[in-house]
mmCIF file of C-alpha atoms in Angstrom:
data_model
loop_
_atom_site.group_PDB
_atom_site.id
_atom_site.type_symbol
_atom_site.label_atom_id
_atom_site.label_comp_id
_atom_site.label_asym_id
_atom_site.label_seq_id
_atom_site.Cartn_x
_atom_site.Cartn_y
_atom_site.Cartn_z
ATOM 1 C CA MET A 238 0.000 0.000 0.000
ATOM 2 C CA TYR A 239 1.205 3.485 -0.850
ATOM 3 C CA SER A 240 0.088 6.696 0.790
ATOM 4 C CA MET A 241 0.759 10.379 0.324
ATOM 5 C CA LYS A 242 -0.306 13.660 1.925
ATOM 6 C CA ILE A 243 -2.499 15.947 -0.192
ATOM 7 C CA ILE A 244 -3.059 19.313 1.584
ATOM 8 C CA ASN A 245 -5.835 18.369 4.053
ATOM 9 C CA ALA A 246 -6.324 14.793 2.850
ATOM 10 C CA THR A 247 -4.474 11.521 2.870
ATOM 11 C CA ALA A 248 -4.827 9.157 -0.087
ATOM 12 C CA ALA A 249 -4.075 5.468 0.311
ATOM 13 C CA PHE A 250 -3.516 3.399 -2.830
ATOM 14 C CA LEU A 251 -3.916 -0.368 -2.752
ATOM 15 C CA ASN A 252 -3.178 -0.561 -6.474
ATOM 16 C CA GLU A 253 -3.735 1.654 -9.540
ATOM 17 C CA ARG A 254 -7.526 1.278 -9.405
ATOM 18 C CA GLU A 255 -8.287 1.001 -5.698
ATOM 19 C CA TYR A 256 -7.730 3.936 -3.383
ATOM 20 C CA THR A 257 -9.290 5.740 -0.458
ATOM 21 C CA VAL A 258 -9.092 9.414 0.413
ATOM 22 C CA THR A 259 -9.503 10.656 3.984
ATOM 23 C CA TYR A 260 -10.034 14.374 4.529
ATOM 24 C CA ALA A 261 -9.024 16.216 7.672
ATOM 25 C CA ASP A 262 -12.149 17.673 9.237
ATOM 26 C CA PRO A 263 -11.684 20.562 11.663
ATOM 27 C CA GLU A 264 -15.207 20.129 13.107
ATOM 28 C CA HIS A 265 -15.621 16.338 13.431
ATOM 29 C CA ILE A 266 -13.856 13.174 14.502
ATOM 30 C CA THR A 267 -15.361 10.474 12.314
ATOM 31 C CA LEU A 268 -14.873 6.933 13.590
ATOM 32 C CA SER A 269 -15.054 3.926 11.285
ATOM 33 C CA TRP A 270 -16.286 0.438 12.152
ATOM 34 C CA ARG A 271 -12.630 -0.634 12.292
ATOM 35 C CA ASP A 272 -12.006 2.158 14.835
ATOM 36 C CA ILE A 273 -14.980 0.949 16.887
ATOM 37 C CA ASP A 274 -13.740 -2.647 16.822
ATOM 38 C CA ASN A 275 -10.320 -1.479 18.040
ATOM 39 C CA LEU A 276 -11.864 0.651 20.802
ATOM 40 C CA VAL A 277 -14.067 -2.253 21.931
ATOM 41 C CA ASP A 278 -11.010 -4.534 21.969
ATOM 42 C CA ASP A 279 -9.230 -1.987 24.144
ATOM 43 C CA VAL A 280 -12.113 -1.886 26.649
ATOM 44 C CA CYS A 281 -12.292 -5.702 26.636
ATOM 45 C CA LYS A 282 -8.593 -5.935 27.503
ATOM 46 C CA GLN A 283 -9.108 -3.548 30.422
ATOM 47 C CA ILE A 284 -12.074 -5.486 31.849
ATOM 48 C CA SER A 285 -11.268 -9.074 30.860
ATOM 49 C CA LYS A 286 -10.327 -10.206 34.369
ATOM 50 C CA LYS A 287 -12.982 -8.197 36.242
ATOM 51 C CA ASN A 288 -15.608 -10.992 36.168
ATOM 52 C CA TYR A 289 -18.609 -8.936 35.073
ATOM 53 C CA THR A 290 -21.800 -10.982 34.828
ATOM 54 C CA MET A 291 -23.689 -8.477 32.653
ATOM 55 C CA VAL A 292 -23.026 -5.597 30.303
ATOM 56 C CA VAL A 293 -25.704 -2.870 30.163
ATOM 57 C CA GLY A 294 -25.767 -0.516 27.198
ATOM 58 C CA LEU A 295 -27.168 2.961 27.668
ATOM 59 C CA ALA A 296 -29.542 3.508 24.764
ATOM 60 C CA ARG A 297 -28.949 4.796 22.287
ATOM 61 C CA GLY A 298 -25.194 5.216 21.809
ATOM 62 C CA GLY A 299 -24.027 2.589 24.285
ATOM 63 C CA VAL A 300 -26.107 -0.267 22.890
ATOM 64 C CA ILE A 301 -23.823 -1.280 20.014
ATOM 65 C CA PRO A 302 -20.538 -1.203 21.977
ATOM 66 C CA ALA A 303 -22.200 -3.046 24.881
ATOM 67 C CA ILE A 304 -23.404 -5.805 22.544
ATOM 68 C CA MET A 305 -19.934 -6.060 21.017
ATOM 69 C CA ILE A 306 -18.328 -6.315 24.471
ATOM 70 C CA SER A 307 -20.917 -8.904 25.495
ATOM 71 C CA HIS A 308 -20.147 -11.067 22.455
ATOM 72 C CA LYS A 309 -16.376 -10.742 22.752
ATOM 73 C CA LEU A 310 -16.329 -11.648 26.452
ATOM 74 C CA GLY A 311 -19.275 -14.055 26.490
ATOM 75 C CA ILE A 312 -21.303 -12.211 29.124
ATOM 76 C CA LYS A 313 -24.991 -11.361 29.256
ATOM 77 C CA TYR A 314 -26.299 -8.141 27.748
ATOM 78 C CA ASP A 315 -29.192 -5.830 28.479
ATOM 79 C CA SER A 316 -29.999 -2.205 27.749
ATOM 80 C CA VAL A 317 -31.745 0.709 29.408
ATOM 81 C CA VAL A 318 -32.923 3.969 27.936
ATOM 82 C CA TRP A 319 -31.052 6.890 29.444
ATOM 83 C CA GLN A 320 -31.515 10.021 27.387
ATOM 84 C CA THR A 321 -30.311 13.428 28.423
ATOM 85 C CA ARG A 322 -30.163 15.077 25.011
ATOM 86 C CA ASP A 323 -33.011 13.536 22.990
ATOM 87 C CA GLY A 324 -36.126 13.498 25.130
ATOM 88 C CA GLY A 325 -34.849 13.210 28.679
ATOM 89 C CA ARG A 326 -36.231 9.722 29.373
ATOM 90 C CA GLN A 327 -34.425 7.582 31.964
ATOM 91 C CA GLU A 328 -35.362 4.012 32.886
ATOM 92 C CA VAL A 329 -34.204 4.332 36.493
ATOM 93 C CA SER A 330 -36.271 1.460 37.897
ATOM 94 C CA ARG A 331 -35.184 -0.859 35.073
ATOM 95 C CA LEU A 332 -31.504 -0.127 35.787
ATOM 96 C CA ASN A 333 -32.171 -0.575 39.525
ATOM 97 C CA ASN A 334 -33.647 -4.034 38.857
ATOM 98 C CA ILE A 335 -30.761 -5.107 36.644
ATOM 99 C CA ILE A 336 -28.115 -3.977 39.116
ATOM 100 C CA SER A 337 -29.897 -5.512 42.132
ATOM 101 C CA ASN A 338 -30.383 -8.867 40.353
ATOM 102 C CA GLU A 339 -26.868 -9.269 38.931
ATOM 103 C CA GLU A 340 -23.577 -9.945 40.676
ATOM 104 C CA LYS A 341 -21.373 -7.510 38.770
ATOM 105 C CA VAL A 342 -22.648 -5.106 36.098
ATOM 106 C CA LEU A 343 -20.677 -2.957 33.677
ATOM 107 C CA ILE A 344 -22.549 0.041 32.262
ATOM 108 C CA VAL A 345 -21.424 1.033 28.756
ATOM 109 C CA ASP A 346 -21.863 4.208 26.719
ATOM 110 C CA ASP A 347 -20.258 5.377 23.504
ATOM 111 C CA ILE A 348 -18.992 8.738 24.790
ATOM 112 C CA CYS A 349 -18.653 10.866 27.893
ATOM 113 C CA ASP A 350 -19.080 14.326 26.397
ATOM 114 C CA SER A 351 -20.624 16.755 28.886
ATOM 115 C CA GLY A 352 -20.784 14.096 31.607
ATOM 116 C CA LEU A 353 -24.501 14.660 32.257
ATOM 117 C CA THR A 354 -25.644 11.112 31.429
ATOM 118 C CA LEU A 355 -22.981 9.459 33.553
ATOM 119 C CA THR A 356 -23.491 11.962 36.383
ATOM 120 C CA GLN A 357 -27.148 10.884 36.518
ATOM 121 C CA VAL A 358 -26.289 7.178 36.315
ATOM 122 C CA LYS A 359 -23.653 7.484 39.049
ATOM 123 C CA ALA A 360 -26.058 9.524 41.237
ATOM 124 C CA ASN A 361 -28.394 6.498 41.187
ATOM 125 C CA HIS A 362 -25.620 3.893 41.391
ATOM 126 C CA PRO A 363 -22.413 5.418 42.783
ATOM 127 C CA ASN A 364 -20.641 2.048 42.919
ATOM 128 C CA ALA A 365 -21.490 1.069 39.347
ATOM 129 C CA ASP A 366 -18.569 0.529 36.971
ATOM 130 C CA VAL A 367 -18.735 2.465 33.707
ATOM 131 C CA ALA A 368 -16.885 2.011 30.423
ATOM 132 C CA VAL A 369 -16.934 4.347 27.433
ATOM 133 C CA LEU A 370 -15.340 4.088 24.037
ATOM 134 C CA THR A 371 -14.408 7.774 24.029
ATOM 135 C CA THR A 372 -14.350 10.653 26.464
ATOM 136 C CA LYS A 373 -13.995 14.381 26.002
ATOM 137 C CA MET A 374 -13.268 15.044 29.681
ATOM 138 C CA ASP A 375 -11.030 13.737 32.425
ATOM 139 C CA THR A 376 -13.515 12.485 35.002
ATOM 140 C CA LYS A 377 -13.929 9.981 37.819
ATOM 141 C CA LEU A 378 -17.360 9.086 36.390
ATOM 142 C CA VAL A 379 -15.688 6.614 34.026
ATOM 143 C CA ASP A 380 -13.717 3.546 35.095
ATOM 144 C CA TYR A 381 -12.588 2.339 31.657
ATOM 145 C CA VAL A 382 -11.845 4.481 28.593
ATOM 146 C CA ALA A 383 -10.546 3.367 25.219
ATOM 147 C CA LYS A 384 -9.781 6.806 23.689
ATOM 148 C CA ALA A 385 -9.617 10.284 25.228
ATOM 149 C CA TYR A 386 -10.117 13.481 23.253
ATOM 150 C CA TYR A 387 -9.421 15.958 26.069
ATOM 151 C CA ASN A 388 -9.851 19.633 25.177
ATOM 152 C CA ASP A 389 -10.925 18.702 21.649
ATOM 153 C CA GLY A 390 -13.960 20.706 20.556
ATOM 154 C CA ARG A 391 -14.724 18.502 17.548
ATOM 155 C CA TRP A 392 -17.943 16.460 17.483
ATOM 156 C CA VAL A 393 -17.340 12.681 17.529
ATOM 157 C CA ILE A 394 -19.341 10.864 14.848
ATOM 158 C CA PHE A 395 -19.900 7.143 15.328
ATOM 159 C CA PRO A 396 -20.723 4.835 12.379
ATOM 160 C CA TRP A 397 -24.244 4.187 13.709
ATOM 161 C CA GLU A 398 -25.165 7.871 13.610
#
């Protein structure tokens, strides 16, 4: 494979007919499915010996990474709706039931951006462990992080958005 820098883009050539061009975007961080798989692998390495019995994805963004973690580590999966941006609906009692009925639960979200969602989750369950694929802030709300974008004002775009 050959690659070269073109002003604000990088072109990668597999051969004369196959190539990809990636543009630098000053407003967004766009993650690919390959990026997501790598981030999930990173989280799985961090938690592999923690003996979680269930992974809970915070709908919407945490559902896909939680399912991926569940499959990779062979642990049960469930989800709860916890919206702070789109509608403000939180399934508090559902999360309470899951946590009270399981030995060790890991709560998963795609990003810790403002910290509002995880602040609410931790207010209800201060001892809950939380993993995120990405974070924009250095915080004690999160126990496991795959990638930090501290002080980066760009919007993170996940492949499922």
